[in-house]
Amino acid sequence: MPILSIVLWLPIVAAVALAFFPRAADSAIKAFGLFASVVTFIMSLFIVTGFRTGAAGFQLVEMKAWIPQWGINYALGIDGISLWLVMLTTLLTPVVLLSSWNAIHKHPKEYVISFLIMEAAMIGVFVATDLILFYVFFELTLIPMYLVIGVWGGANRVYAAIKFFLFTIAGSLLMLFGIIYIGFQYQHATGVLSFAITDLYRVGVTPYAQTLLFFAFSLAFAIKVPLFPLHTWLPDAHVEAPTGGSIILAGVMLKMGTYGFLRLVLPYFPEASIRWSGLLIALSVIGIVYGALVAWVQPDMKKLVAYSSVSHLGFCVLGIFAMNQASIEGSILQMINHGLSTGALFLLVGVIYERRHTRLLADYGGIARTMPLYATLFIISVLSSVGLPGLNGFVGEFLILAGSFQTEPIAAVIAATGVILAAIYLLWLVQKVFFGPVTNEENRDIKPIAWNEVAAMVPLIILMVWIGVYPKTFLAPMGPSVRRLINIVKTEGNAPVLVADESAGEVARAPLGGAK
Amino acid sequence: MTSALLAVVLLPLLGAAINGLRSFASPKEKKNRTITNAVAIGATALSAIIATFGVVMPYIGHGTDTPFEHSYYTWIPAGMGQVTGGFLSSFDVDFAFRVDPLSCVMLMVVTWVGFLIHVYATGYMSHEEGYTRFFTYLNLFMFMMLLLILGANYMVLFVGWEGVGLCSYLLIGFYYDKNFAADAGKKAFIVNRIGDFGFLLGIFLIFNTFGSADFSKVFSLASAGGEAQYGGIATAICLLLFVGACGKSAQIPLYVWLPDAMAGPTPVSALIHAATMVTAGVYMVVRSNVLFRMSPTAMAVVAIVGALTAIFAATIGLAQNDIKKVLAYSTVSQLGYMFMAAGVGAYTAAIFHVMTHAFFKACLFLGAGSVIHGCGGEQDMRKMGGLRKYMPHTHRTMLIATIAISGVPFFAGFFSKDEILANAFHYSPLIWIIGAATAGLTAFYMFRLYFMTFHGSYRAARVEGHPESEPEHAGHNVISGMRHLDEGDQHSDKAHGHHVHAHDPHESPWSMTGVLWILAVLSVVGGYVGWPAIWGGSFPTPFQHWLEPVLLPIGGHEFHFAHMSHTAEWILMLLSVGIAGLGILLAYRFYKRDESWAVPTRLATRFAFVHRVLENKYYVDEFYNRFVVGGMLLLCRVLWWIDANIVDGLVNLVRHATVFVGGHGMSLFDKFVVDGAVNGVAWTAGRGSGALRRVQSGVVQNYALIMGGGIILLGVVYLFLKP
């Protein structure tokens, strides 16, 4: 059973089917969209059950020739690095559709279609094992998100949408050049043109080219993450995006950047990655502290959470470039954690925005009395984001910091202050919104949180506790893939790079050591 | 025993879960209160009983020389094989518990004192709105505290450590719609986090040094390696751990959260902020004694910080008029005492004092709660007085506890305090002087509290409207009491600090006074386990002997309890008792014999400056607010400005520049490619979306910006890296 294809195409099929729905059939459209995304999620569970935990390489692989003359294939596969990101995507999409059940009044049909296409594209990014296919999906995610922000966004949505679109496409264009270059380089060495991700691991490029390519790819992914100082599109995009857009943007799309670092940058350019790791670690540590400090003084709840994302994603990049088992596993786990906790926070901010049409902290206060269940859910999400032990955030942050502390102690110490700062700005948010007397009369009879919103939160909360208490479920499948990745970087990064020999028509670099 | 141990820990969690769900269901009905009580008290009672008969007793029967450890599952598995240094093979953190003499002591104190305070709280909180929510938090706290003391590695300890911090946050902010309570809760959490930052780094360093965070592994390695191998790194580890301890146990400079924490209901102050949670730092230091003993530097730091905190907080306690504030500073001071003990090497004395302090300070706080309860929410001692007439049980039990904390012979506090002072003298006479002076101050301010509250005549009416009776510590005198004076006062506002005293003060119900009596008895007999050798006891004392297995040898050198000549001990003992007696006598002269308090008033005017500084707690909070918090906020604002105007401004600058240079060339591309795409999009979005038409106008410059920016960047990179 080509389970990856099923999961990948189901949302698209559903989106196509939706196109034939009558425009007025509001709830039918929403119900069908939700149904399709839930089915996709259920199907994606088979990926987990079919996944063999001990193996390092791609599993459940599928391969069809796509453009054979250029060596481009429709090739799918999954490993410990991408497994949970796919699951996160299939989980968050129904969460979004469920939570925005009553929130979208304008063009609900297009809204649902956009999210289903987006879901497919994001899954595609994580399961593609062909570089061109990866790139296609990578770019494809932009279009529905661009629409979601531009059509269903807030007052300044057009500016934000364009900024988002151009910022992210800027980097990826450079990456496209890089991809083509590597492909030709492979052809140069082997005589065959291929864009299979693992084939290209064997390509040796000169240190000089490696550096250039490293920066081309890194720029694309650093914008996506976003890494300081390329982050300014993010607060704008989040503030203007509708709730669902923010959840997906923060929950999954940003992870495409960190995923790119892991999947492509580290194994393709091991030497450059090691040489320039200091720069990326510095930027991520700056991002951690800077994002947290700027978050503290935001008057707008969404902007606060957006800047907190800059801070949290800094942890992920730090973990990646600290380059050891614990830190990278922590980094992958933290991608999931951030998707859950920040997704939950955006969802909950959306809940209150629906009711009061303001996101300014100053307009709230004392909501805990009027919406106790809402307050409880919010505080649990905040605690998860703060990294309270027993919830998910702690495990990820701990692994990242403990791992980084071994290889990059100074960076880890500075990054660890982010743990204090997170408590400061998030508890500040909680206090301003929920505690104190009800100062604004409009907050007094605010409508309580609705069933669909609670239902959307439940899986997120369950996972927060699950990952916090028993992270083994999530860490165990990662281990071998991460170990393999580190072997590639460490053994090849320190070995002299073999340049493709002009005369010889064979693979210039020996098959990877350490990998099975 | 493994399952009993698990039950001890999980029962309170179960209670919290049940009550937590119930608190949303139907919180207002009266009969729900009975269910809440049954769940919450049932869980803690069962937990305490199982802890005693299912854990501690079997453990004693088994022999206490070796710890009992059990790992339930692997919590955080992550290989660490790729470290560059290459000395770590694995990095598994187990969810594991450990029972040894130290955790037994803590277990008994936490479960039983916790249980008693639960019972007390059913009386004290009986008219509160968030009754079920309160017990949910309280049970959750018990769970976290048990994790903290039973964890078999630093990580499980840390889970409990932060968990109790969370519960403390929730309970301090229990009256969340009062700003001062929410503020105090947040402050507690954040200050604790600062400490936890150090603790976490300490744990990382332990991982790096010993390859594990398991107590047994770390301590056996350290014990075998000794100072020769780990001396240097131990200093770093211990100092980092001690930062954590300073946060949790309210030591200088992180003590500022504890006095504010009195915004929580009084049972919380007794349980969390006196008897159990705040002593976690002491527990952790004693737990890590093998590491600390390898580092004389770290020990000295602990001793000095402890001693300074002890006397510093005691001086503040002299000038406070809020009954809970006095007790709060007293707690800070007593915690300093415990650290002083640990720092001078008297680890058993530190834990001994943790135990006796849990008894008498819980008794004092609960007594204060009873007083507040009886006086309709009043916390200003100047408006009390003569209460012994109205509240005989509260009066007697509080007197016993006051005598105990003052260090009067044959009461619990005397034994632990005396042991600490003897060890302090052995370490350094200077530390002893600070300790003895603190003991004198403690005796003075505690008896001041006692006389002001229970003797003289009831002053509520007299001080009413007196300008001085409106101290600026708004909020801290308005705790729960207001709500539950009696049914008739349901409508009185909690935030309104000055209740009209329509009734005379009244004694509290049996659920409260009964608990007070139990704690009062413990405040006397609790110290007999440490009966000193010079009084015909054994050496080491039974309590010291009990904890001996925890004090592992270092590098082959056994631990020895400090031993002094009997004469020296007698002299020290008489001196400390004399100093305490002097404190009591002064309090008696100042506040009892002369009802108008002429002497202290005269002193306060004569040394107005000193008095003002003490009354305002040395202006430390003001200093922190202005310079630390204010400075950081300023930094944040500056950064935000930079973000909006420089980081983002650069983006816009690039845009304008590229538009200027190459805008025209791009328009062609734009017309065909981008417009085409946008039009396609517009079709999807339907006719009505005028928004998308506006999209087009922005595209030209922006697209140009990106292309141009990318090319420039590429060029820059190229130039830089050209070999």
PDB file of N, CA, C and O in Angstrom, chain B residues 19 54 86 125 209 303 339 347 380 398 407 415 448-449 464 521 531 539 553 624 638 647 684 695 713:
ATOM      1  N   ASN B  19     -10.443  16.407  41.347  1.00  0.00           N
ATOM      2  CA  ASN B  19     -10.968  17.700  41.754  1.00  0.00           C
ATOM      3  C   ASN B  19     -10.821  18.741  40.656  1.00  0.00           C
ATOM      4  O   ASN B  19     -11.643  19.641  40.527  1.00  0.00           O
ATOM      5  N   GLY B  54       4.015   1.583  54.200  1.00  0.00           N
ATOM      6  CA  GLY B  54       4.355   0.821  53.008  1.00  0.00           C
ATOM      7  C   GLY B  54       5.749   1.133  52.489  1.00  0.00           C
ATOM      8  O   GLY B  54       6.288   0.407  51.668  1.00  0.00           O
ATOM      9  N   GLY B  86      33.958  12.545  23.354  1.00  0.00           N
ATOM     10  CA  GLY B  86      33.738  11.122  23.222  1.00  0.00           C
ATOM     11  C   GLY B  86      33.757  10.329  24.508  1.00  0.00           C
ATOM     12  O   GLY B  86      34.025   9.146  24.503  1.00  0.00           O
ATOM     13  N   MET B 125     -10.699  27.584  54.556  1.00  0.00           N
ATOM     14  CA  MET B 125     -11.155  28.009  53.235  1.00  0.00           C
ATOM     15  C   MET B 125     -12.651  27.790  53.039  1.00  0.00           C
ATOM     16  O   MET B 125     -13.158  27.947  51.930  1.00  0.00           O
ATOM     17  N   THR B 209      30.323  15.836  33.579  1.00  0.00           N
ATOM     18  CA  THR B 209      31.396  15.354  34.429  1.00  0.00           C
ATOM     19  C   THR B 209      31.251  13.873  34.749  1.00  0.00           C
ATOM     20  O   THR B 209      32.213  13.118  34.676  1.00  0.00           O
ATOM     21  N   ALA B 303      27.741  28.892  53.454  1.00  0.00           N
ATOM     22  CA  ALA B 303      27.699  29.318  54.857  1.00  0.00           C
ATOM     23  C   ALA B 303      27.519  30.830  54.970  1.00  0.00           C
ATOM     24  O   ALA B 303      26.714  31.318  55.765  1.00  0.00           O
ATOM     25  N   PHE B 339      20.951  26.906  55.689  1.00  0.00           N
ATOM     26  CA  PHE B 339      22.078  26.920  54.756  1.00  0.00           C
ATOM     27  C   PHE B 339      23.383  27.134  55.487  1.00  0.00           C
ATOM     28  O   PHE B 339      24.418  26.567  55.125  1.00  0.00           O
ATOM     29  N   TYR B 347      25.410  18.919  57.962  1.00  0.00           N
ATOM     30  CA  TYR B 347      24.285  18.566  57.100  1.00  0.00           C
ATOM     31  C   TYR B 347      23.123  17.989  57.881  1.00  0.00           C
ATOM     32  O   TYR B 347      21.960  18.278  57.600  1.00  0.00           O
ATOM     33  N   ASP B 380      -2.861  43.334  60.492  1.00  0.00           N
ATOM     34  CA  ASP B 380      -2.004  44.320  61.131  1.00  0.00           C
ATOM     35  C   ASP B 380      -2.011  44.072  62.632  1.00  0.00           C
ATOM     36  O   ASP B 380      -3.055  44.180  63.279  1.00  0.00           O
ATOM     37  N   MET B 398       0.244  28.830  69.811  1.00  0.00           N
ATOM     38  CA  MET B 398       1.196  29.774  69.234  1.00  0.00           C
ATOM     39  C   MET B 398       2.293  30.125  70.219  1.00  0.00           C
ATOM     40  O   MET B 398       3.446  30.340  69.839  1.00  0.00           O
ATOM     41  N   GLY B 407      14.278  29.168  70.691  1.00  0.00           N
ATOM     42  CA  GLY B 407      15.424  28.404  71.172  1.00  0.00           C
ATOM     43  C   GLY B 407      15.466  28.245  72.677  1.00  0.00           C
ATOM     44  O   GLY B 407      16.545  28.240  73.276  1.00  0.00           O
ATOM     45  N   PHE B 415      16.995  22.372  70.119  1.00  0.00           N
ATOM     46  CA  PHE B 415      17.943  21.296  69.815  1.00  0.00           C
ATOM     47  C   PHE B 415      18.607  21.505  68.464  1.00  0.00           C
ATOM     48  O   PHE B 415      19.826  21.402  68.327  1.00  0.00           O
ATOM     49  N   ARG B 448       7.757  39.686  70.270  1.00  0.00           N
ATOM     50  CA  ARG B 448       7.057  40.935  69.947  1.00  0.00           C
ATOM     51  C   ARG B 448       5.731  40.608  69.273  1.00  0.00           C
ATOM     52  O   ARG B 448       4.674  41.142  69.630  1.00  0.00           O
ATOM     53  N   LEU B 449       5.798  39.695  68.316  1.00  0.00           N
ATOM     54  CA  LEU B 449       4.586  39.273  67.625  1.00  0.00           C
ATOM     55  C   LEU B 449       3.582  38.695  68.626  1.00  0.00           C
ATOM     56  O   LEU B 449       2.398  39.045  68.621  1.00  0.00           O
ATOM     57  N   GLU B 464      -8.610  52.076  64.380  1.00  0.00           N
ATOM     58  CA  GLU B 464      -9.438  52.336  63.203  1.00  0.00           C
ATOM     59  C   GLU B 464      -9.361  53.803  62.802  1.00  0.00           C
ATOM     60  O   GLU B 464      -9.555  54.695  63.618  1.00  0.00           O
ATOM     61  N   VAL B 521       2.401  20.107  69.798  1.00  0.00           N
ATOM     62  CA  VAL B 521       3.060  18.990  70.481  1.00  0.00           C
ATOM     63  C   VAL B 521       4.343  18.617  69.758  1.00  0.00           C
ATOM     64  O   VAL B 521       5.406  18.429  70.372  1.00  0.00           O
ATOM     65  N   TRP B 531      18.685  14.768  70.882  1.00  0.00           N
ATOM     66  CA  TRP B 531      19.101  15.036  72.269  1.00  0.00           C
ATOM     67  C   TRP B 531      20.631  15.074  72.342  1.00  0.00           C
ATOM     68  O   TRP B 531      21.295  14.123  71.958  1.00  0.00           O
ATOM     69  N   PHE B 539      26.434  10.024  71.204  1.00  0.00           N
ATOM     70  CA  PHE B 539      27.152  10.739  70.155  1.00  0.00           C
ATOM     71  C   PHE B 539      27.537   9.754  69.072  1.00  0.00           C
ATOM     72  O   PHE B 539      28.189   8.758  69.370  1.00  0.00           O
ATOM     73  N   PRO B 553      31.735   8.639  52.288  1.00  0.00           N
ATOM     74  CA  PRO B 553      33.136   9.049  52.399  1.00  0.00           C
ATOM     75  C   PRO B 553      33.612   9.658  51.085  1.00  0.00           C
ATOM     76  O   PRO B 553      33.065   9.372  50.028  1.00  0.00           O
ATOM     77  N   TYR B 624      15.474  46.590  42.791  1.00  0.00           N
ATOM     78  CA  TYR B 624      15.287  45.624  41.717  1.00  0.00           C
ATOM     79  C   TYR B 624      14.342  46.170  40.652  1.00  0.00           C
ATOM     80  O   TYR B 624      14.577  46.041  39.460  1.00  0.00           O
ATOM     81  N   VAL B 638      14.240  49.381  23.336  1.00  0.00           N
ATOM     82  CA  VAL B 638      15.259  49.780  22.364  1.00  0.00           C
ATOM     83  C   VAL B 638      15.356  48.732  21.263  1.00  0.00           C
ATOM     84  O   VAL B 638      15.379  49.042  20.073  1.00  0.00           O
ATOM     85  N   VAL B 647      16.273  46.758  11.439  1.00  0.00           N
ATOM     86  CA  VAL B 647      16.272  45.442  10.794  1.00  0.00           C
ATOM     87  C   VAL B 647      15.255  45.419   9.659  1.00  0.00           C
ATOM     88  O   VAL B 647      15.562  45.071   8.522  1.00  0.00           O
ATOM     89  N   THR B 684      -9.735  32.270  -8.473  1.00  0.00           N
ATOM     90  CA  THR B 684     -10.075  31.335  -7.408  1.00  0.00           C
ATOM     91  C   THR B 684     -10.804  32.047  -6.286  1.00  0.00           C
ATOM     92  O   THR B 684     -11.777  31.558  -5.724  1.00  0.00           O
ATOM     93  N   VAL B 695      -3.198  43.782  -4.525  1.00  0.00           N
ATOM     94  CA  VAL B 695      -1.946  43.044  -4.432  1.00  0.00           C
ATOM     95  C   VAL B 695      -1.017  43.435  -5.562  1.00  0.00           C
ATOM     96  O   VAL B 695       0.171  43.624  -5.377  1.00  0.00           O
ATOM     97  N   LEU B 713      23.392  40.095  -2.555  1.00  0.00           N
ATOM     98  CA  LEU B 713      23.915  39.215  -1.513  1.00  0.00           C
ATOM     99  C   LEU B 713      24.858  38.179  -2.107  1.00  0.00           C
ATOM    100  O   LEU B 713      25.931  37.901  -1.586  1.00  0.00           O
TER     101      LEU B 713
END
